Short mmCIF file of C-alpha atoms in Angstrom, two decimals:
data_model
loop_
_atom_site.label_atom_id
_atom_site.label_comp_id
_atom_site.label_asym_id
_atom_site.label_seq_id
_atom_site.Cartn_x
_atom_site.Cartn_y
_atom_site.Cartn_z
CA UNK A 1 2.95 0.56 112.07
CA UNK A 2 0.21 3.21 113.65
CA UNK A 3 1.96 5.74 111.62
CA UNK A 4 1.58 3.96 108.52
CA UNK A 5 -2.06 3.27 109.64
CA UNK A 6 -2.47 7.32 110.20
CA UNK A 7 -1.37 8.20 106.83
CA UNK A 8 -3.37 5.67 104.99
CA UNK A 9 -5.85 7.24 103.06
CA UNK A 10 -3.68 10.48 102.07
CA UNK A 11 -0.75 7.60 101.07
CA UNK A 12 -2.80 5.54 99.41
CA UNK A 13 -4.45 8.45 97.19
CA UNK A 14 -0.63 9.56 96.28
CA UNK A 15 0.38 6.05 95.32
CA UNK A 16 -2.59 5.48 93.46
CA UNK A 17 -1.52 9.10 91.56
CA UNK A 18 2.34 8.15 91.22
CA UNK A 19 1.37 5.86 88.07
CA UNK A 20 0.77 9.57 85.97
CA UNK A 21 4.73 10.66 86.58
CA UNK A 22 5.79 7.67 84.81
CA UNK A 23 3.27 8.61 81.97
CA UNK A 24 2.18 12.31 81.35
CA UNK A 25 4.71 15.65 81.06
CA UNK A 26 4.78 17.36 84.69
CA UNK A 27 5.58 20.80 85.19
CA UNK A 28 8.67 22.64 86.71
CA UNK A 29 9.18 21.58 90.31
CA UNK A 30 6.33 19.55 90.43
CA UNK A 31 7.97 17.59 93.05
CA UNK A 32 7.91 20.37 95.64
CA UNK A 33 4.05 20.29 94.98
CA UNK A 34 3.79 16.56 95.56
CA UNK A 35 5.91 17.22 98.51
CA UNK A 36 4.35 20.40 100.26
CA UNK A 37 0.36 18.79 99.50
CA UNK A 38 0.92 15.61 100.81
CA UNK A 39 2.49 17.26 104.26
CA UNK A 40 -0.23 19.30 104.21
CA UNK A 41 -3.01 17.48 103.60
CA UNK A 42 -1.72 14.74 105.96
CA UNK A 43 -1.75 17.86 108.81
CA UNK A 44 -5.24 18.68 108.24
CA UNK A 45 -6.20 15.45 108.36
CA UNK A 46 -4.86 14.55 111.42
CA UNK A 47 -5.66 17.97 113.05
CA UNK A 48 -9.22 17.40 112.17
CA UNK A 49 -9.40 19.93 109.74
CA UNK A 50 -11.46 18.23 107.36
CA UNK A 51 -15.15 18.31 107.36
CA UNK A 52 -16.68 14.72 108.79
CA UNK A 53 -16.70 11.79 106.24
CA UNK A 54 -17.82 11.33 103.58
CA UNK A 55 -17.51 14.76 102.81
CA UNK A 56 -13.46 14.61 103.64
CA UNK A 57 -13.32 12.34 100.50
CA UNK A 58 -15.07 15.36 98.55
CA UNK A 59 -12.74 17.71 100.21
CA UNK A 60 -9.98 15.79 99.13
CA UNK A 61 -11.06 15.20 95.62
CA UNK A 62 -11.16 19.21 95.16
CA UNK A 63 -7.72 19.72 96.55
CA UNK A 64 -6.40 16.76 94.57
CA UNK A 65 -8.08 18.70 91.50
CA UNK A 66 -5.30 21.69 92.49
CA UNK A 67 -2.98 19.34 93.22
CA UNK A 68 -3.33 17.76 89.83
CA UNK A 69 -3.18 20.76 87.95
CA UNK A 70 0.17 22.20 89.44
CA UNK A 71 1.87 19.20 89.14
CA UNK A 72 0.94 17.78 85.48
CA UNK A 73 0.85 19.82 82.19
CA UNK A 74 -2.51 19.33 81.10
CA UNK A 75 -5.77 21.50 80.88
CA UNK A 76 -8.66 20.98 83.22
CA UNK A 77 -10.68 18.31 81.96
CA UNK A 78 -7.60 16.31 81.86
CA UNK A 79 -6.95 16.84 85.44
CA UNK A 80 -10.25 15.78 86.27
CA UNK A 81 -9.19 12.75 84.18
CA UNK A 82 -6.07 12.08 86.77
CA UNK A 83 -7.85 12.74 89.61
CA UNK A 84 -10.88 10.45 89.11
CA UNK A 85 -8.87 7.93 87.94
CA UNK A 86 -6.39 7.59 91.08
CA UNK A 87 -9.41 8.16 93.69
CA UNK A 88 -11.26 4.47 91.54
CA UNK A 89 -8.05 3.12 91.80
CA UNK A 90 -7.65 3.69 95.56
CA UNK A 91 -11.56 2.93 95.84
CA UNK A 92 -10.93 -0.45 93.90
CA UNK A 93 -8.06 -1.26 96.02
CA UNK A 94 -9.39 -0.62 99.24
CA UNK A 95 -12.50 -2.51 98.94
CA UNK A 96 -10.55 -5.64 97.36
CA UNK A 97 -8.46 -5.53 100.30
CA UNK A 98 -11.77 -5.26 102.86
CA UNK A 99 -13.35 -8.29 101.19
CA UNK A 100 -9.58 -10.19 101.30
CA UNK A 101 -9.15 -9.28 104.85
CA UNK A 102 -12.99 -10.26 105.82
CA UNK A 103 -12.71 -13.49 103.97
CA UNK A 104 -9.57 -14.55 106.16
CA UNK A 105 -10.34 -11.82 109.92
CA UNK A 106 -12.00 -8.76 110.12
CA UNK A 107 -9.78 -8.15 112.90
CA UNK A 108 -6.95 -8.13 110.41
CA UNK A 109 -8.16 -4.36 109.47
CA UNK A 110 -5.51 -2.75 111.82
CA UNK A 111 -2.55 -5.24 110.99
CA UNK A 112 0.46 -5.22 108.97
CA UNK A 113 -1.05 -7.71 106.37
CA UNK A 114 -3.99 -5.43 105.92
CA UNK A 115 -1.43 -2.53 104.47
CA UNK A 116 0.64 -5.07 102.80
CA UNK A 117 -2.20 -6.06 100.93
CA UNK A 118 -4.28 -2.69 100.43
CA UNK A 119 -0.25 -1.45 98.96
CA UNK A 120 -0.05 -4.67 96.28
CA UNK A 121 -3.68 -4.22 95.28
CA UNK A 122 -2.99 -0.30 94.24
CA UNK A 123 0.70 -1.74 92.88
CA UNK A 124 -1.59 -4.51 90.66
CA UNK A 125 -4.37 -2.43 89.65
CA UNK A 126 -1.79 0.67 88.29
CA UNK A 127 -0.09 -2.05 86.06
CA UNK A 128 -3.10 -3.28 84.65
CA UNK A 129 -4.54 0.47 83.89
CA UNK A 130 -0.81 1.43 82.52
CA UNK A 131 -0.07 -1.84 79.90
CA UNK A 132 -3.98 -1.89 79.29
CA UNK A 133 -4.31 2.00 78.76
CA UNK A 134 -1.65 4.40 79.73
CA UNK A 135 0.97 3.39 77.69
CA UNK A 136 0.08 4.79 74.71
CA UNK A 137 -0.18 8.34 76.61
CA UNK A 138 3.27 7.62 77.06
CA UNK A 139 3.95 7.53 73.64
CA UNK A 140 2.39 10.29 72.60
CA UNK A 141 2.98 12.71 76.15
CA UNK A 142 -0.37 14.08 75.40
CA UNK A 143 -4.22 13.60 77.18
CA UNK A 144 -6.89 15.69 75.73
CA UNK A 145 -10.59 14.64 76.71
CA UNK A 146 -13.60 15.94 74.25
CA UNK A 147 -15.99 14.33 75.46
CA UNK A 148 -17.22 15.79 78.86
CA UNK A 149 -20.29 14.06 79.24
CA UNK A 150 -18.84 11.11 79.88
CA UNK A 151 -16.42 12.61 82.34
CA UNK A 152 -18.63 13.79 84.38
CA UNK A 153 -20.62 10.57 84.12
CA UNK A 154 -17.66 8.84 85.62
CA UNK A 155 -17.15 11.50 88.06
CA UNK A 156 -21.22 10.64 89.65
CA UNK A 157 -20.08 7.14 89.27
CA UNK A 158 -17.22 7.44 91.47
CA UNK A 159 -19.49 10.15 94.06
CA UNK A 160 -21.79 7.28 94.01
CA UNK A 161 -19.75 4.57 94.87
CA UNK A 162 -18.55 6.15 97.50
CA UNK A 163 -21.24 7.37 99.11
CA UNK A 164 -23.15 4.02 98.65
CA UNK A 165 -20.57 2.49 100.16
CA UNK A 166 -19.93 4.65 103.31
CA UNK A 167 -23.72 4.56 104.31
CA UNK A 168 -24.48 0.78 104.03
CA UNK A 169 -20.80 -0.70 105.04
CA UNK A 170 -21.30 0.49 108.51
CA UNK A 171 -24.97 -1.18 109.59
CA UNK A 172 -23.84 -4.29 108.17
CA UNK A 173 -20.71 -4.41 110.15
CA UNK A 174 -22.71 -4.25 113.22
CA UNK A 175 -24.58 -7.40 112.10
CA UNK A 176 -21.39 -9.10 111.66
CA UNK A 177 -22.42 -9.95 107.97
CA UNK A 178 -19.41 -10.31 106.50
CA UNK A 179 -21.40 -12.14 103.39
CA UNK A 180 -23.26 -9.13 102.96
CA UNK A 181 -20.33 -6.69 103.68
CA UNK A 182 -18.03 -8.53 101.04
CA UNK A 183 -21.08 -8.02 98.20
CA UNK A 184 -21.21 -4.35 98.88
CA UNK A 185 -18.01 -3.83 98.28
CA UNK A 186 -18.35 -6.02 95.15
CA UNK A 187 -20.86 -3.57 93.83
CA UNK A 188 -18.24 -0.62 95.23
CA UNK A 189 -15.37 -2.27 92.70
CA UNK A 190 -17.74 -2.64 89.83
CA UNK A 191 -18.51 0.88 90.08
CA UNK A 192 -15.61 2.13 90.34
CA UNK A 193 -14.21 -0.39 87.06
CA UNK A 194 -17.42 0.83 85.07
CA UNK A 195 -16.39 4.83 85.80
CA UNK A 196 -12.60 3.88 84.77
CA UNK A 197 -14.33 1.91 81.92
CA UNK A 198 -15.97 5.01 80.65
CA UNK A 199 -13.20 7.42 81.36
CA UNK A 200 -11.08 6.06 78.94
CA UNK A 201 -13.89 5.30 76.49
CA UNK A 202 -13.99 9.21 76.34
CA UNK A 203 -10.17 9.12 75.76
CA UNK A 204 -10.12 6.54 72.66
CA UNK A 205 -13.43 8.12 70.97
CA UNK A 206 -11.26 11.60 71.52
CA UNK A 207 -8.05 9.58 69.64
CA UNK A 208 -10.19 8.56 67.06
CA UNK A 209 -12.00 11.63 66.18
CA UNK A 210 -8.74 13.34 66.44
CA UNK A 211 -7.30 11.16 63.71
CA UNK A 212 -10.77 10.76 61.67
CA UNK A 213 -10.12 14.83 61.30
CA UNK A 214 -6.68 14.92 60.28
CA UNK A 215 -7.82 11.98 57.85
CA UNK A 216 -10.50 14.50 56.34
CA UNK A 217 -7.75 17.18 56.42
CA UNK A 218 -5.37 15.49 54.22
CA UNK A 219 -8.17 14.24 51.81
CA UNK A 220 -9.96 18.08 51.34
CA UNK A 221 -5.72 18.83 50.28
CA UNK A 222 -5.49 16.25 48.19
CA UNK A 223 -8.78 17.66 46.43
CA UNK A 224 -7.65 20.96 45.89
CA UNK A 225 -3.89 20.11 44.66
CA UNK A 226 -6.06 17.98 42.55
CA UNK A 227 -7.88 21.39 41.14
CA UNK A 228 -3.77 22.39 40.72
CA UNK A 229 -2.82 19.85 39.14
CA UNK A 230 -5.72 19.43 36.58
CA UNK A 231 -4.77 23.21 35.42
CA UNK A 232 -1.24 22.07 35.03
CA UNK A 233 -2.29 19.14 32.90
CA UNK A 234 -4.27 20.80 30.67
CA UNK A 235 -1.70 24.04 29.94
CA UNK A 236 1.10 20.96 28.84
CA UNK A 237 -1.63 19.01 26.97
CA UNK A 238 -2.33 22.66 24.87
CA UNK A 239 1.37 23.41 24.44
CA UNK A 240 1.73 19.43 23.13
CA UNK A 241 -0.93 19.95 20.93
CA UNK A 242 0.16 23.03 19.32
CA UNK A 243 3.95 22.13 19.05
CA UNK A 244 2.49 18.97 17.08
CA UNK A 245 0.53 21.65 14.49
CA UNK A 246 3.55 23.75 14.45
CA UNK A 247 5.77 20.28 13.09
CA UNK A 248 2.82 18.96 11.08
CA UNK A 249 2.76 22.58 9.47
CA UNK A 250 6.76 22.66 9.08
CA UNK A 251 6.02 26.17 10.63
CA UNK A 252 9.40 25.68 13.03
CA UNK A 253 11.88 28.03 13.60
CA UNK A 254 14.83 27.65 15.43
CA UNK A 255 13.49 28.78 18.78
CA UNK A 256 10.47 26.68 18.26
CA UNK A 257 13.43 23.73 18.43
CA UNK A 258 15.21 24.38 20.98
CA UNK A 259 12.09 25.07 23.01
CA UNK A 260 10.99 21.63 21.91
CA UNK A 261 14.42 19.39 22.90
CA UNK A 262 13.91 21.53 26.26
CA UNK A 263 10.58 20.55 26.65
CA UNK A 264 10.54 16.91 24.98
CA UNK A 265 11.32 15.01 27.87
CA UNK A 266 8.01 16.89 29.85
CA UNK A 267 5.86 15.69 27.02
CA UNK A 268 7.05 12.30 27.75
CA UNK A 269 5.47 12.51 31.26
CA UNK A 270 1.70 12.95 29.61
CA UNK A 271 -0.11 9.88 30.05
CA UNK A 272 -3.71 8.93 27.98
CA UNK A 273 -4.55 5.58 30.63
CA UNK A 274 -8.04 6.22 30.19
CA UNK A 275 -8.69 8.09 33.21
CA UNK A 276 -8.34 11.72 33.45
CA UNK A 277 -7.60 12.13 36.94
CA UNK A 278 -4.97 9.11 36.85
CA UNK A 279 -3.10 10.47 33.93
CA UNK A 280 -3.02 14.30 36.15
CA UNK A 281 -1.30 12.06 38.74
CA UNK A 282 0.99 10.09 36.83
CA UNK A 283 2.24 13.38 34.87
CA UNK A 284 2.81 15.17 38.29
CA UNK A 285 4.67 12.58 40.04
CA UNK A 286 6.45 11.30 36.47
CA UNK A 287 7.85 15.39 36.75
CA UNK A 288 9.30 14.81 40.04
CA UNK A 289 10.96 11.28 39.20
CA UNK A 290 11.96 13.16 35.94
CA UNK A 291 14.06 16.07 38.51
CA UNK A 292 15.21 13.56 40.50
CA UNK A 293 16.73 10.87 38.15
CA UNK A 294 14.60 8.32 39.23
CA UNK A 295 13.41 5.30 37.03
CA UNK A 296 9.07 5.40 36.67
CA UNK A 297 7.62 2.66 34.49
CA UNK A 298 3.80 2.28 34.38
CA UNK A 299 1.34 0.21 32.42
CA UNK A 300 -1.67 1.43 33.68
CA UNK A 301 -5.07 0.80 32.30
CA UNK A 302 -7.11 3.87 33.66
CA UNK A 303 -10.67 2.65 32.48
CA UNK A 304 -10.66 0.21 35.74
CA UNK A 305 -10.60 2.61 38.22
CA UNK A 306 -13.34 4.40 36.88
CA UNK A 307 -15.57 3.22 39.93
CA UNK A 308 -13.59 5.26 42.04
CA UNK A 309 -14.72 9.03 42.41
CA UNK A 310 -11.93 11.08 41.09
CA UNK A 311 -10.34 13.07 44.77
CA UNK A 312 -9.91 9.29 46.33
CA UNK A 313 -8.23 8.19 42.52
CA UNK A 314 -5.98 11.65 43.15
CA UNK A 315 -5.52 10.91 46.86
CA UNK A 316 -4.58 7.19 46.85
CA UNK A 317 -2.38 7.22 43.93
CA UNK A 318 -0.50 10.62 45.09
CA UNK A 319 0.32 9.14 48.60
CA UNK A 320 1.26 5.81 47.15
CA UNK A 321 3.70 7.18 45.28
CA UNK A 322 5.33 10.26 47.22
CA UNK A 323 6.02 7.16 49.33
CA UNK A 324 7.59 5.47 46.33
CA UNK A 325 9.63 8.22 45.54
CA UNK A 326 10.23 9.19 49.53
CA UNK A 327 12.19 5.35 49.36
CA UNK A 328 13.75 5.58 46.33
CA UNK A 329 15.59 8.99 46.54
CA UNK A 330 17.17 7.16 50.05
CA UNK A 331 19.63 5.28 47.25
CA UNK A 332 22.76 7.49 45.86
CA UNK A 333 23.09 5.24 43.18
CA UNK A 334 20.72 6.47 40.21
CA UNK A 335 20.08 3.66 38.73
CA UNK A 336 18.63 2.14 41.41
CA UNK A 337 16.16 4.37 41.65
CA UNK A 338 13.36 2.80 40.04
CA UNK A 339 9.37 2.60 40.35
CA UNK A 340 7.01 0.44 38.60
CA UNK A 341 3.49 0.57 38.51
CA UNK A 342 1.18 -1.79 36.82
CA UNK A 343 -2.64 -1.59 37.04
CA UNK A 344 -4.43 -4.52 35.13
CA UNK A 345 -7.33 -6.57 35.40
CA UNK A 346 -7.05 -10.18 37.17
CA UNK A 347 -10.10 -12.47 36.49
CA UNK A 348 -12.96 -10.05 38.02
CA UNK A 349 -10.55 -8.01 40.10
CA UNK A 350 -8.58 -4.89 39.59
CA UNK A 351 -4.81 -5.36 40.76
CA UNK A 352 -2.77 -2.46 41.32
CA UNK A 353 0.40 -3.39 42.05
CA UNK A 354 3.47 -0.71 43.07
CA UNK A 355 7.13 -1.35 43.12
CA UNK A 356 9.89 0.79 44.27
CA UNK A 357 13.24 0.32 45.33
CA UNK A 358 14.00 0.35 49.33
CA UNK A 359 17.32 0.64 50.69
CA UNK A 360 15.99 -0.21 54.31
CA UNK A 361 13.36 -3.01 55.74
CA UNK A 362 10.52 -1.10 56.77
CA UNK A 363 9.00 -1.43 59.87
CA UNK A 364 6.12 -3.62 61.02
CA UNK A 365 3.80 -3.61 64.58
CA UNK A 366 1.28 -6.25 64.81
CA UNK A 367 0.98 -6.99 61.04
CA UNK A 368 1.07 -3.03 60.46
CA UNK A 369 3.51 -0.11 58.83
CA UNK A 370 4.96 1.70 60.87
CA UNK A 371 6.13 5.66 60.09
CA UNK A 372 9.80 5.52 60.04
CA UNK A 373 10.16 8.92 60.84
CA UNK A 374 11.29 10.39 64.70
CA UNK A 375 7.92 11.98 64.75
CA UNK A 376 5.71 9.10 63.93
CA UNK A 377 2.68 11.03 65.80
CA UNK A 378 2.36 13.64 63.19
CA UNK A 379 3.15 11.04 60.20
CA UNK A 380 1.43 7.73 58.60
CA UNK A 381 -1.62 9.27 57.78
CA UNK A 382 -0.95 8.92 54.41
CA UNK A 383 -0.64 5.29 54.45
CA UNK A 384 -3.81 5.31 56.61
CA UNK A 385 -5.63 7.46 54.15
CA UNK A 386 -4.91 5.43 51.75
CA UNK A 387 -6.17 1.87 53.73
CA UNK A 388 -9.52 4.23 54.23
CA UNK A 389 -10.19 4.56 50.42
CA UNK A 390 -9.31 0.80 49.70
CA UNK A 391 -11.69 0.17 52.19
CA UNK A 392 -14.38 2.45 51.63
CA UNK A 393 -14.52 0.22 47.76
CA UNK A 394 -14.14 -3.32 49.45
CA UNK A 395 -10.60 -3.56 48.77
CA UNK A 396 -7.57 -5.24 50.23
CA UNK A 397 -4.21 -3.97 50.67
CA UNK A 398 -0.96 -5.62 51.04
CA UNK A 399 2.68 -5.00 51.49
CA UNK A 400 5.92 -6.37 51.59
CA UNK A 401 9.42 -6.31 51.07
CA UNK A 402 12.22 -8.55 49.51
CA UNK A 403 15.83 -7.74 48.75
CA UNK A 404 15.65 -3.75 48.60
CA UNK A 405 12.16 -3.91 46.81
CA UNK A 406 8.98 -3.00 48.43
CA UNK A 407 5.72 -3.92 46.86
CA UNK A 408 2.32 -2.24 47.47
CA UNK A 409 -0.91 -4.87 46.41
CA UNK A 410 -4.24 -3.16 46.36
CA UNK A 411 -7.09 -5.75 44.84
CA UNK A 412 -10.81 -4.35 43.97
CA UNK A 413 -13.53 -6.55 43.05
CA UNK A 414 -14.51 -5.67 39.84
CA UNK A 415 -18.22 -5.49 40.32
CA UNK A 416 -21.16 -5.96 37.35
CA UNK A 417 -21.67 -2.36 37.70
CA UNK A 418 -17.94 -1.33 37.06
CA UNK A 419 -17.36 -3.89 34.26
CA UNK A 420 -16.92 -2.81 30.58
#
């Protein structure tokens, strides 16, 4: 029991820690580190090696920092992540347990229930940070933190609440206030929650900006194959055009006919909906169904979507239906690859409606697709590009599937301003 009482702080620091092996990649041998710090911290700490508190807790915090760094894979800020993270968790724990222990004996503080409940507080408090935060770190085996003012914000909190703490704690004990004792370390624990609070505030505003840019990313593409695309458009228009003279003209040799069964079923692909940057679309993705025996029916009535600026038409319509045709080509069978698309006006909405054929159910979290891809980290962005732009015009977007069809709903309100 003394033993465990002797290692306390050290063991409390590395249980607090353990949480990150379950979570975050470690390095090579990163349990000999563990290992060989804990011994030796635990030797200079009961050698008297440390500095007098509260500076040991600084001391500690800095080795920790090494600590940290040889045993996880991360760079430094996310160390300093780790590390402030386990020494609130400890703090939190430790001071619930003091105002526990008060409440029923202060003379409880060198006792077996004292480390049985300062052990289940850090055991509580590391499942609530890991199913509230650290799972999805899990997921994705990454931790990257941008923002370093708030870091170090959490960091002063953490100094602070420490320091407080050590200072006051002690004249009050000597009163015997155990009232006043059990609000400081109230204050102590919402300190320490606030800093944790913040830390991973940091984190998710680093997610989102991380996925905000990879959003802008695949929207600035989708503008220049747009560019592409418009070239490619307007070369087949020309050659249409002048094959048409050349028949009108009866100026058509026998070249000039074969060249035209070669290149009939291209000329098929042109579309006049009404909207320029619609028909470039529906031309370059009616080309790839075309090479890859696949089905593509539209009705499309272009003039609606001319509220839309022209790189979110090309960028909505291009991921909605490399999706399509992503689905489709899963089916050997030819002629069940099919894709419809129907654009049409609906009382004072615009309904765009896309269906394709879908040899497996797709997958749905919490009423949202899911990538069905091993890799879903780097994928779904284009369905989440194209939520973006139905959102950035007040849209709604649906999906669903029945019997090997998915369907894709997207409904504008057809405002005065866009109405013929």
């Amino acid at each position: 029991m003394q033993l465990l009482l002797d290692l306390e702080y050290i063991a409390t620091i590395y249980l607090s820690l353990a949480i990150f092996l379950f979570v975050l990649p470690k390095r090579k041998f990163y349990y000999i580190y563990l290992i060989v710090s804990f011994a030796l911290l635990e030797l200079c700490r009961y050698y008297k090696f440390l500095p007098p508190d509260p500076f040991s807790y600084l001391t500690i915090y800095l080795v920790m920092i090494g600590v940290v760094y040889l045993i996880f894979d991360t760079d430094i800020f996310g160390v300093l992540f780790i590390v402030t993270l386990t020494f609130s968790v400890q703090h939190i724990s430790y001071k619930a347990t003091m105002i526990l222990i008060t409440l029923i004996s202060y003379n409880l503080r060198g006792e077996h229930p004292y480390l049985i409940f300062l052990f289940l507080f850090i055991a509580l408090f590391n499942t609530g940070i890991y199913f509230s935060f650290l799972r999805s770190y899990r997921k994705e085996h990454e931790l990257t933190i941008n923002n370093y003012y708030l870091l170090i914000v959490s960091i002063l909190i953490l100094v602070l609440s420490i320091v407080v703490s050590y200072y006051v704690e002690d004249p009050i004990l000597e009163t015997k206030n155990y009232v006043l004792y059990s609000l400081v370390n109230v204050y102590a624990i919402l300190g320490s929650v606030a800093g944790i609070a913040i830390l991973f505030l940091s984190s998710n505003k680093t997610k989102l900006e991380h996925e905000n840019k990879i959003l802008e990313l695949i929207l600035k593409n989708d503008e220049k194959r747009y560019e592409l695309a418009k070239i490619t458009h307007e070369q087949i228009n020309i050659k249409y055009h002048d094959l048409k003279h050349y028949l009108s003209e009866n100026k058509v040799n026998k070249d000039d006919i074969i060249e035209i069964e070669k290149e009939g079923k291209i000329f098929k692909c042109i579309y006049y909906t009404g909207n320029k940057v619609l028909d470039i679309v529906l031309l370059e993705k009616s080309l790839n169904c075309l090479n890859n025996d696949i089905s593509f029916l539209t009705m499309a009535d272009g003039n609606l979507l001319n509220f839309i600026s022209s790189n979110h038409i090309y960028s909505m319509f291009s991921n909605l239906l490399d999706n399509a045709i992503e689905s489709t080509m899963k089916f050997e069978e030819k002629d069940r690859r099919i894709i419809r698309l129907n654009i049409s006006k609906q009382r004072e909405n615009v309904l765009i409606v896309l269906e394709n054929s879908c040899k497996n159910p797709p997958i749905f979290k919490n009423g949202e697709l899911v990538s069905s891809k091993i890799d879903k980290e780097n994928h779904g962005f284009g369905t989440k590009s194209i939520k973006n732009i139905v959102e950035k015009y007040n849209g709604n977007y649906y999906v669903d599937y029945t019997d090997n069809k998915f369907t894709t709903k997207i409904i504008f309100p057809l405002l005065d301003s866009h109405k013929e």
